[in-house]
Short mmCIF file of C-alpha atoms and ligand atoms in Angstrom, two decimals:
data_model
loop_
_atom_site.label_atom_id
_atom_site.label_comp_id
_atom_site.label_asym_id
_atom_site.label_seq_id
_atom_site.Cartn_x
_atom_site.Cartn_y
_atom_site.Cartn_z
CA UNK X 1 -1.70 -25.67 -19.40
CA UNK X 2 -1.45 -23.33 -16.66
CA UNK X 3 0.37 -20.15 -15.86
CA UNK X 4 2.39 -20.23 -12.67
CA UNK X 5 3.95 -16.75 -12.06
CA UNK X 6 6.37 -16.08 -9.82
CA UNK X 7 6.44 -12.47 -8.19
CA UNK X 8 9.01 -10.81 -5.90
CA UNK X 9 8.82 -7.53 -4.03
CA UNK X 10 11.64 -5.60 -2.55
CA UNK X 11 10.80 -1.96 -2.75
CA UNK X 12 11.27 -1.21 0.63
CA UNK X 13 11.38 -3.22 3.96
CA UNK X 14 9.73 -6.25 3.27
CA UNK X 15 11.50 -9.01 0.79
CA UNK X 16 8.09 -11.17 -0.09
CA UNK X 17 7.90 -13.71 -3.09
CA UNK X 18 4.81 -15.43 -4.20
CA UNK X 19 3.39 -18.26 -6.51
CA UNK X 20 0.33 -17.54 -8.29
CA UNK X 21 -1.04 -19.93 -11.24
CA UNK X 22 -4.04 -18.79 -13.35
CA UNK X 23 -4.81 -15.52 -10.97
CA UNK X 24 -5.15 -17.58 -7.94
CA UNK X 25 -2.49 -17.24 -4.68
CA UNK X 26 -0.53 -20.16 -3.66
CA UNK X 27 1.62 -19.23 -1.66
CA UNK X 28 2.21 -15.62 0.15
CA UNK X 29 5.91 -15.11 1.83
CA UNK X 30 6.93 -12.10 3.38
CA UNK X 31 9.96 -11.32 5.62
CA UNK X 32 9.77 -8.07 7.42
CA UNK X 33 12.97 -6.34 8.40
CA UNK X 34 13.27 -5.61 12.12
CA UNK X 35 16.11 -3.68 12.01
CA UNK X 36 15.07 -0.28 11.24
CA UNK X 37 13.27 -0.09 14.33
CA UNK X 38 15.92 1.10 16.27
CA UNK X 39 16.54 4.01 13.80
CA UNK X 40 12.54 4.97 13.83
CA UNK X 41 12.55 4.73 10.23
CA UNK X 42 13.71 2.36 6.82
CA UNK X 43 17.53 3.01 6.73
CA UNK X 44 17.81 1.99 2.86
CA UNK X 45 21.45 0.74 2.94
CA UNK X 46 20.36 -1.68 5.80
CA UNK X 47 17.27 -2.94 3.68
CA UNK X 48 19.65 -4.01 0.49
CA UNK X 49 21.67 -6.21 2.58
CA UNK X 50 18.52 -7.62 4.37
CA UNK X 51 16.64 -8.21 1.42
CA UNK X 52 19.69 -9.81 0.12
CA UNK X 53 20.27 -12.25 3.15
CA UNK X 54 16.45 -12.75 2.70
CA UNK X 55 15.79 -13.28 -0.75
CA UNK X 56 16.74 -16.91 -1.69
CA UNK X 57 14.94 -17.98 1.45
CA UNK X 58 11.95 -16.05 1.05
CA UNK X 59 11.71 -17.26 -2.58
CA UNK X 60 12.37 -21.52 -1.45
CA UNK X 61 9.94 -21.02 0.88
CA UNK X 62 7.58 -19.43 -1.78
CA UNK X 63 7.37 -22.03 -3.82
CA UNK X 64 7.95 -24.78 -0.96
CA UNK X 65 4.58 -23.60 0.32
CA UNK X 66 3.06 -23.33 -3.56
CA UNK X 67 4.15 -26.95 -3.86
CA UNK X 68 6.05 -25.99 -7.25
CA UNK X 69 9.70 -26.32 -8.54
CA UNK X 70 11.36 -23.56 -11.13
CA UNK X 71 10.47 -26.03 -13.52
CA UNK X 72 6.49 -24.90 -13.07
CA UNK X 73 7.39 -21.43 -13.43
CA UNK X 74 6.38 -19.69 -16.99
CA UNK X 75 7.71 -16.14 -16.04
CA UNK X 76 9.26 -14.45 -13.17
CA UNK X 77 7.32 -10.71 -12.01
CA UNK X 78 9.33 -8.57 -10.36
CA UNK X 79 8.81 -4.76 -8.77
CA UNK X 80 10.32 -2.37 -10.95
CA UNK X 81 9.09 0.54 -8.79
CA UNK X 82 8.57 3.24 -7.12
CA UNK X 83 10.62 2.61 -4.09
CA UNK X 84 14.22 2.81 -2.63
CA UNK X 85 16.99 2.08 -5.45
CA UNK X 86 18.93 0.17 -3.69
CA UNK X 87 16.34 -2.22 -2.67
CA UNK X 88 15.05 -2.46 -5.76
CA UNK X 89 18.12 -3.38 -7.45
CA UNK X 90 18.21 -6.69 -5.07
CA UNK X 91 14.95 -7.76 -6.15
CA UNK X 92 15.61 -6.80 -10.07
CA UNK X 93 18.61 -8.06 -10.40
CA UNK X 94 17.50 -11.66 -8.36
CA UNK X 95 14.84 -11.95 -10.93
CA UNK X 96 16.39 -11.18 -14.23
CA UNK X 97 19.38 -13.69 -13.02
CA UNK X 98 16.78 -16.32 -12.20
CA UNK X 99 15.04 -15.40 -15.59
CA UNK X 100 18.15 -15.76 -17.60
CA UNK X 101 18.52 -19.25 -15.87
CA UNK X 102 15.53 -20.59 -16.30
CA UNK X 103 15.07 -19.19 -19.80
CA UNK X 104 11.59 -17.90 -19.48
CA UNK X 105 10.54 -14.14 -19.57
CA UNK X 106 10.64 -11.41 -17.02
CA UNK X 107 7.70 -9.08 -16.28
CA UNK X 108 8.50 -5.50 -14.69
CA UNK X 109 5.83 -4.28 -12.16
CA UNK X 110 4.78 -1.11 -11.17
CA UNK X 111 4.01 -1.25 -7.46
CA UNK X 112 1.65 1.05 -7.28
CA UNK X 113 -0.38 -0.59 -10.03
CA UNK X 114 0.08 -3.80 -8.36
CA UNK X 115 -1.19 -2.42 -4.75
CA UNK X 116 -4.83 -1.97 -6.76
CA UNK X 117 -4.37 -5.09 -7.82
CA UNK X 118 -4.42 -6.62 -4.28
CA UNK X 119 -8.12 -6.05 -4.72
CA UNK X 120 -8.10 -8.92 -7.15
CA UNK X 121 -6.38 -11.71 -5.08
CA UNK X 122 -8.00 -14.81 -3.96
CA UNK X 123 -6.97 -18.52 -3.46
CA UNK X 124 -8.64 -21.13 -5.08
CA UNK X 125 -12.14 -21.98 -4.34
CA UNK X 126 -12.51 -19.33 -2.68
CA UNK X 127 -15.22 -16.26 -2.86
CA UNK X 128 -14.35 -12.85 -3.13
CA UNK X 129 -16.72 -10.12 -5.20
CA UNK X 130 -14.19 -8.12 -7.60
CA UNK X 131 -14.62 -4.64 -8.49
CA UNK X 132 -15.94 -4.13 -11.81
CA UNK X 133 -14.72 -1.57 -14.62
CA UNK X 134 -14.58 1.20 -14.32
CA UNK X 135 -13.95 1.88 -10.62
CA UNK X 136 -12.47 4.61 -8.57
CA UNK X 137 -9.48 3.66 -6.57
CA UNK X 138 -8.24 5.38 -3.12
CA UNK X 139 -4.28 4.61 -2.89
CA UNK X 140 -3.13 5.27 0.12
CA UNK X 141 0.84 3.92 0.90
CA UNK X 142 3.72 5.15 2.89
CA UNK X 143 4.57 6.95 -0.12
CA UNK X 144 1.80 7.55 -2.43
CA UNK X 145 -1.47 9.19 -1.90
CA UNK X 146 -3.62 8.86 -5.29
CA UNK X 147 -7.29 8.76 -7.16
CA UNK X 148 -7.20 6.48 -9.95
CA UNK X 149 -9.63 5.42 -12.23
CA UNK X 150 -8.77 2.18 -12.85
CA UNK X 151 -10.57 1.36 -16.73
CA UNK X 152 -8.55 -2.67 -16.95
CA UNK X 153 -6.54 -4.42 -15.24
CA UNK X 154 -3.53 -2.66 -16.30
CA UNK X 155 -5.05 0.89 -17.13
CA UNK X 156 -5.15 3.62 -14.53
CA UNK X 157 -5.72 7.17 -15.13
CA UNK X 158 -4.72 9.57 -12.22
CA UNK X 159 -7.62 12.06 -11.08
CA UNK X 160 -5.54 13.11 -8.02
CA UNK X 161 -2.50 13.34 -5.90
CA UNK X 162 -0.88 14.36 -3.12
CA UNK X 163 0.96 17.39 -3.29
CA UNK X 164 3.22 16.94 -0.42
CA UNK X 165 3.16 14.14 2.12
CA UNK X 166 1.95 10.62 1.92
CA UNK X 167 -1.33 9.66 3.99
CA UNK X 168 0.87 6.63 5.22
CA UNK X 169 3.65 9.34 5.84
CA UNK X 170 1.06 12.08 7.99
CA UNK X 171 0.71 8.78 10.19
CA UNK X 172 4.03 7.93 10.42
CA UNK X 173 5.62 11.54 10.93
CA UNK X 174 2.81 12.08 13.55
CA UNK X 175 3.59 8.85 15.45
CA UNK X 176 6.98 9.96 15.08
CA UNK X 177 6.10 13.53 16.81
CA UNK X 178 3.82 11.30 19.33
CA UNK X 179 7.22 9.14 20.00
CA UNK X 180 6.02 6.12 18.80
CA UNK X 181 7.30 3.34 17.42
CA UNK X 182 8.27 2.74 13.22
CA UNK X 183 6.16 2.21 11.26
CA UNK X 184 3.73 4.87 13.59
CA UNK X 185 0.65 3.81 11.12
CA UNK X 186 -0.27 0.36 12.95
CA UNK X 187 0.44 1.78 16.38
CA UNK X 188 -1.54 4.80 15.63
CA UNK X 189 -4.84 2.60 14.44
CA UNK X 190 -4.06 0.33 18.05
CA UNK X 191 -4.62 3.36 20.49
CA UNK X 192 -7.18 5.16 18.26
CA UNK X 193 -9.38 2.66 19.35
CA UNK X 194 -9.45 3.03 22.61
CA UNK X 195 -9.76 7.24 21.96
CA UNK X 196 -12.35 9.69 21.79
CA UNK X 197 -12.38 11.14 17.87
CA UNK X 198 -13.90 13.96 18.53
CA UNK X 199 -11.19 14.97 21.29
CA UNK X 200 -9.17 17.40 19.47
CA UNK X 201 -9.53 19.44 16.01
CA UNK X 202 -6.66 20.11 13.75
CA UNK X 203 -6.29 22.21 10.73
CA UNK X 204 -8.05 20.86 7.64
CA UNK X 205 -6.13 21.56 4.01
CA UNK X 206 -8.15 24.02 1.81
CA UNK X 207 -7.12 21.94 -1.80
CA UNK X 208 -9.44 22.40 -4.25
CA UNK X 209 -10.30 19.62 -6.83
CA UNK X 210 -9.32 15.43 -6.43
CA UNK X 211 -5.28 16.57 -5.23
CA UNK X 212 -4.57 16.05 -1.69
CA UNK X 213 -2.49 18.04 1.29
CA UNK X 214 -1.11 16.37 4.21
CA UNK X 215 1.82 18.16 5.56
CA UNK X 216 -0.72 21.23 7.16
CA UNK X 217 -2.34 18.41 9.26
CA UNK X 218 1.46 17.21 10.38
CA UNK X 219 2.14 21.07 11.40
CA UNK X 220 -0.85 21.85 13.31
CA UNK X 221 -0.39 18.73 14.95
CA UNK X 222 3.21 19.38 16.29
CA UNK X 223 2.06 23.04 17.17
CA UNK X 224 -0.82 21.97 19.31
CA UNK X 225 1.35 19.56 20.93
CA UNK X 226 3.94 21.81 21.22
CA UNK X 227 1.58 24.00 22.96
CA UNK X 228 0.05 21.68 25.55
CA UNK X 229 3.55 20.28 26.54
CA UNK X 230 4.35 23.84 27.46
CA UNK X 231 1.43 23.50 30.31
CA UNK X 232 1.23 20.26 30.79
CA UNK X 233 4.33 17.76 30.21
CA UNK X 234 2.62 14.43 30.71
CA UNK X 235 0.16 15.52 27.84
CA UNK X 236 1.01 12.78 25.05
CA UNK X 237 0.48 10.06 28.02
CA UNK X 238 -2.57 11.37 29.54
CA UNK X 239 -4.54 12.04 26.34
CA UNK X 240 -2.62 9.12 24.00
CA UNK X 241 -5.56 7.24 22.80
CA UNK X 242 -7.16 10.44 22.24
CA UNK X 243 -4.65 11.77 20.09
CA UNK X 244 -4.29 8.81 17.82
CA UNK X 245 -8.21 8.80 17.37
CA UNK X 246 -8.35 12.56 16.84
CA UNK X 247 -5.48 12.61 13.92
CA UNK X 248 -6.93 9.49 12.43
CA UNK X 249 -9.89 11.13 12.45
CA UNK X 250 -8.51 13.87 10.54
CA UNK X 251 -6.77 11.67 7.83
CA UNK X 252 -9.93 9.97 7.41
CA UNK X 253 -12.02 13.24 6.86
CA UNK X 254 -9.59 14.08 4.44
CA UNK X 255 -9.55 11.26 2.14
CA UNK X 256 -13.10 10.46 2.31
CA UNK X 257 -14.14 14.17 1.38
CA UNK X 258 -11.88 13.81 -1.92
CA UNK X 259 -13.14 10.00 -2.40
CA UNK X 260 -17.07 11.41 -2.06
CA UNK X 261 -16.03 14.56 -4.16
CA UNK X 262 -14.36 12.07 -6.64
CA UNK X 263 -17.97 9.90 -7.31
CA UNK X 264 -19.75 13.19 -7.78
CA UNK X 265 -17.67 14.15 -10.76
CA UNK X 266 -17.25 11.03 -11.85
CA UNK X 267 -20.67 9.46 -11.65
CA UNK X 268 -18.37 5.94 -10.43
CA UNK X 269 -19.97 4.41 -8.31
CA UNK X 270 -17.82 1.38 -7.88
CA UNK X 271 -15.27 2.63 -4.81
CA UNK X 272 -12.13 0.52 -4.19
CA UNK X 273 -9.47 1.15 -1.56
CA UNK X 274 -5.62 -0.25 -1.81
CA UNK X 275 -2.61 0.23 -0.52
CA UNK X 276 -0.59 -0.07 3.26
CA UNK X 277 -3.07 2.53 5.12
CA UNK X 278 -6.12 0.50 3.31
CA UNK X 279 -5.02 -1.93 6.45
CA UNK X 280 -6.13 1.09 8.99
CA UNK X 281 -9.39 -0.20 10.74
CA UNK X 282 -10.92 3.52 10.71
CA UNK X 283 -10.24 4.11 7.41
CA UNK X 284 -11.81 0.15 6.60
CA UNK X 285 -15.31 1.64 8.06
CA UNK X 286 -15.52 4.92 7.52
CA UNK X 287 -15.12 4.03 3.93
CA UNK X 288 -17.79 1.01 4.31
CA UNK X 289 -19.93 3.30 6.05
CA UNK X 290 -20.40 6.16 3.71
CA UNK X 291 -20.48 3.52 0.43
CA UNK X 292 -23.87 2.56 2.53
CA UNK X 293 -25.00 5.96 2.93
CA UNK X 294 -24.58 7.05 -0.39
CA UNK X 295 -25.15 3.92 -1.86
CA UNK X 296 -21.82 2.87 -3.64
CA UNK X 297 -20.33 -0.39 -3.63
CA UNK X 298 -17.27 -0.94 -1.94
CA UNK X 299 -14.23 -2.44 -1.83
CA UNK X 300 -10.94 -3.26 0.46
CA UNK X 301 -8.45 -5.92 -0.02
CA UNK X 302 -7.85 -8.36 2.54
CA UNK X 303 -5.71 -7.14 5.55
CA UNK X 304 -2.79 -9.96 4.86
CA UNK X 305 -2.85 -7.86 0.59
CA UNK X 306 -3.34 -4.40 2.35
CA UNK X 307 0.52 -3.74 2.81
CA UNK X 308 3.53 -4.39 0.72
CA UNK X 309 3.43 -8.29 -0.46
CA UNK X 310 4.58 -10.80 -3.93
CA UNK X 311 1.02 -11.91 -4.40
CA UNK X 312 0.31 -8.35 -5.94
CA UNK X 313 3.24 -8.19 -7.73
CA UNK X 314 2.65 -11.81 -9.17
CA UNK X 315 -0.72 -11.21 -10.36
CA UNK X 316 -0.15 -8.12 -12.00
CA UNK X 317 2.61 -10.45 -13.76
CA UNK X 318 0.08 -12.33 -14.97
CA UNK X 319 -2.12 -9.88 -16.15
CA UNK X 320 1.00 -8.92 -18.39
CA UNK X 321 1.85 -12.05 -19.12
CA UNK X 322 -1.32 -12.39 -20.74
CA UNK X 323 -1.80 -9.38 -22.58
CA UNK X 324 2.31 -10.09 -23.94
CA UNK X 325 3.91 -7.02 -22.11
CA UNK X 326 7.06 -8.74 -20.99
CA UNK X 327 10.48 -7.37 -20.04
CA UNK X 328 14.05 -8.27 -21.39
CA UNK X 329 17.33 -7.61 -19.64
CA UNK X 330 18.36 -4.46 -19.99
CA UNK X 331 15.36 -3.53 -17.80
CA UNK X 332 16.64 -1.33 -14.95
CA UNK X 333 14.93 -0.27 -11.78
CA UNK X 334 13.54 3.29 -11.00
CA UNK X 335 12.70 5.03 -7.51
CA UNK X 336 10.07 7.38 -9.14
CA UNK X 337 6.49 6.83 -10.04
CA UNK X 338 6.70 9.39 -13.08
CA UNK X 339 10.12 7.51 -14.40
CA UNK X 340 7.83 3.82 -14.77
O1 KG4 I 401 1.86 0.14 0.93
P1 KG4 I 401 2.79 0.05 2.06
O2 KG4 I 401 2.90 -1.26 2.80
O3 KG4 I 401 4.23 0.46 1.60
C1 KG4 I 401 4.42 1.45 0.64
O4 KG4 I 401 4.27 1.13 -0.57
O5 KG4 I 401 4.65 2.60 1.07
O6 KG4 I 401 2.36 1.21 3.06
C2 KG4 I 401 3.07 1.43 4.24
C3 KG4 I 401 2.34 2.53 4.97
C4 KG4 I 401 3.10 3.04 6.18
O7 KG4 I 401 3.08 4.45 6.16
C5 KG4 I 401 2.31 2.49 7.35
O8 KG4 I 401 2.34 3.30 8.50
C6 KG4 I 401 0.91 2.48 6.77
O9 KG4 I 401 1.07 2.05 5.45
N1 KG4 I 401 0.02 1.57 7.50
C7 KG4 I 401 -1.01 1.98 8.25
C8 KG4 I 401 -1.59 0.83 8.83
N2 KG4 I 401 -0.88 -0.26 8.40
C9 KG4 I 401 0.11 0.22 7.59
N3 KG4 I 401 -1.49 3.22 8.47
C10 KG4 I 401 -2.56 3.33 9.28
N4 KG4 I 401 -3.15 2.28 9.89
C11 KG4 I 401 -2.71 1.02 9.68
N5 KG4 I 401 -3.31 -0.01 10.30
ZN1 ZN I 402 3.45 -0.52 -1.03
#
């Protein structure tokens, strides 16, 4: 008999429901929400009322695509948190009304957890090496910046955090500063290519141990812009792509130093990355490249499971499922990572 999940995410801007039976993917929906870009960042009362025009479709077309009917379904996974309240409270209260319905149970899902278990989807048939336990985890979102050792599927232990901004949220404040578009993390990893890395130094965050700093990298970023403007107003435009590859650059250093520092004191040699910057093509090698040189193995979810998606959310349903750690009703949801 098998297990058909179905997992919705609305923790931000994207409203995405998926169908996944026995750990595999059937079907992957996401609608993004264009109108924040106007604003140059997620206005949360206009994501509730998208993902609440969005959700019914987004969820018919889920399992449209899986080829399955409510009938198939054996629970429904939903994101709990962290994320914006408001948002959340569309997707919650969608699934524990479609729960109710249906009569089957209702699985709460940290996001977080669920963006580490991205590295775990596949669809049927097809190959993918997973990372084996125990492995170290770089989680890098919008949001969160975090070393986890994850020891199961459902088991992480924290090593290390940020201790003010996100790594997702030093490239979006800096595309910000650069004026570039929302979110500034794509658009940043677009014109970094074309840029020399090596172009421009910016101050590096003296942190001791696994916790990370971001928001001394944002500073002397504005200031040295702040500075060359003063001389030279067409700066940004002349030396764009330079920029970009410069301050990824930086971000990169950053991470990788606490990822390397991480193995060291860990003796893990198994090195996973997840979350929405994991999608960042610098951060993709840099990470490959230095699990070659020091001889860990690595691994990155596929781009389309990098940023926010249902797939992740349904398959850590069914790791729950499995292992009988359901919801019930009175489940509410909660913005904070340290309130899950
Ligand atoms: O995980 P995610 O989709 O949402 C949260 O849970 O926060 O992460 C979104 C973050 C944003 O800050 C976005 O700029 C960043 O991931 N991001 C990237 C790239 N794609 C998404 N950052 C750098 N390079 C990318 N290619
Ligand atoms: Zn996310």
């Amino acid at each position: 008999m098998s297990i058909t999940i179905l997992g919705i995410e609305s923790s931000c801007d994207e409203t995405a429901a998926s169908v996944v039976e026995d750990g595999h993917v059937l079907s992957n929906i996401i609608a993004d929400q264009k109108v924040h870009q106007e604003y140059g960042g997620v206005v949360p009362e206009l994501a509730s009322r998208a993902h609440q025009q969005n959700i019914v479709p987004v969820v018919d077309r889920a399992l449209a695509e899986a080829g399955k009917t409510t009938d198939d379904l054996k629970a429904i996974a939903f994101t709990r948190g962290p994320g914006l309240i408001g948002a959340l409270l569309v997707g919650s209260s969608f699934a524990k009304g479609l729960s109710l319905a249906l009569n089957i149970p209702l699985i709460d899902v940290n996001h977080l957890q669920a963006h580490i278990m991205s590295l775990f989807l596949k669809r049927k048939n097809e190959e993918r090496s997973f990372p084996p336990f125990p492995f170290l985890c770089l989680l890098v979102s919008g949001g969160h910046t975090q070393l986890v050792i994850m020891k199961d599927h459902l088991t992480m232990e924290i090593i290390g955090q940020t201790i003010d901004d996100a790594a997702g949220e030093a490239f979006d404040k800096c595309a910000k500063i650069l004026g570039l578009g929302y979110p500034g993390g794509p658009l940043i990893d677009l014109y970094a290519r074309k840029g020399n890395p090596e172009a421009f130094k910016f101050g590096k965050p003296k942190i001791s141990g696994h916790d990370f700093s971001f928001s001394g990298l944002k500073t002397s970023f504005l200031y040295f812009l702040r500075d060359q403007l003063k001389g030279n107003p067409e700066f940004i435009a002349q030396y764009l792509n330079d920029l970009c590859a410069s301050l990824q650059h930086a971000i990169i250093d950053i991470l990788i130093a606490k990822v390397t520092l991480a193995v060291k004191e860990t003796n893990i040699r198994e090195v996973a990355l997840a979350g929405g910057v994991s999608a960042n093509s610098g951060l993709r090698e840099a990470l490959t490249r230095q699990g070659k040189k020091h001889n860990w193995n690595i691994y990155i979810p596929e781009i389309q499971y990098s940023t926010d998606n249902a797939a992740m959310i349904a398959l850590t349903g069914y790791y729950k499922y499995l292992s009988g750690k359901l919801a019930d009703q009175t489940i509410t949801p909660v913005a904070r990572f340290d309130q899950l």
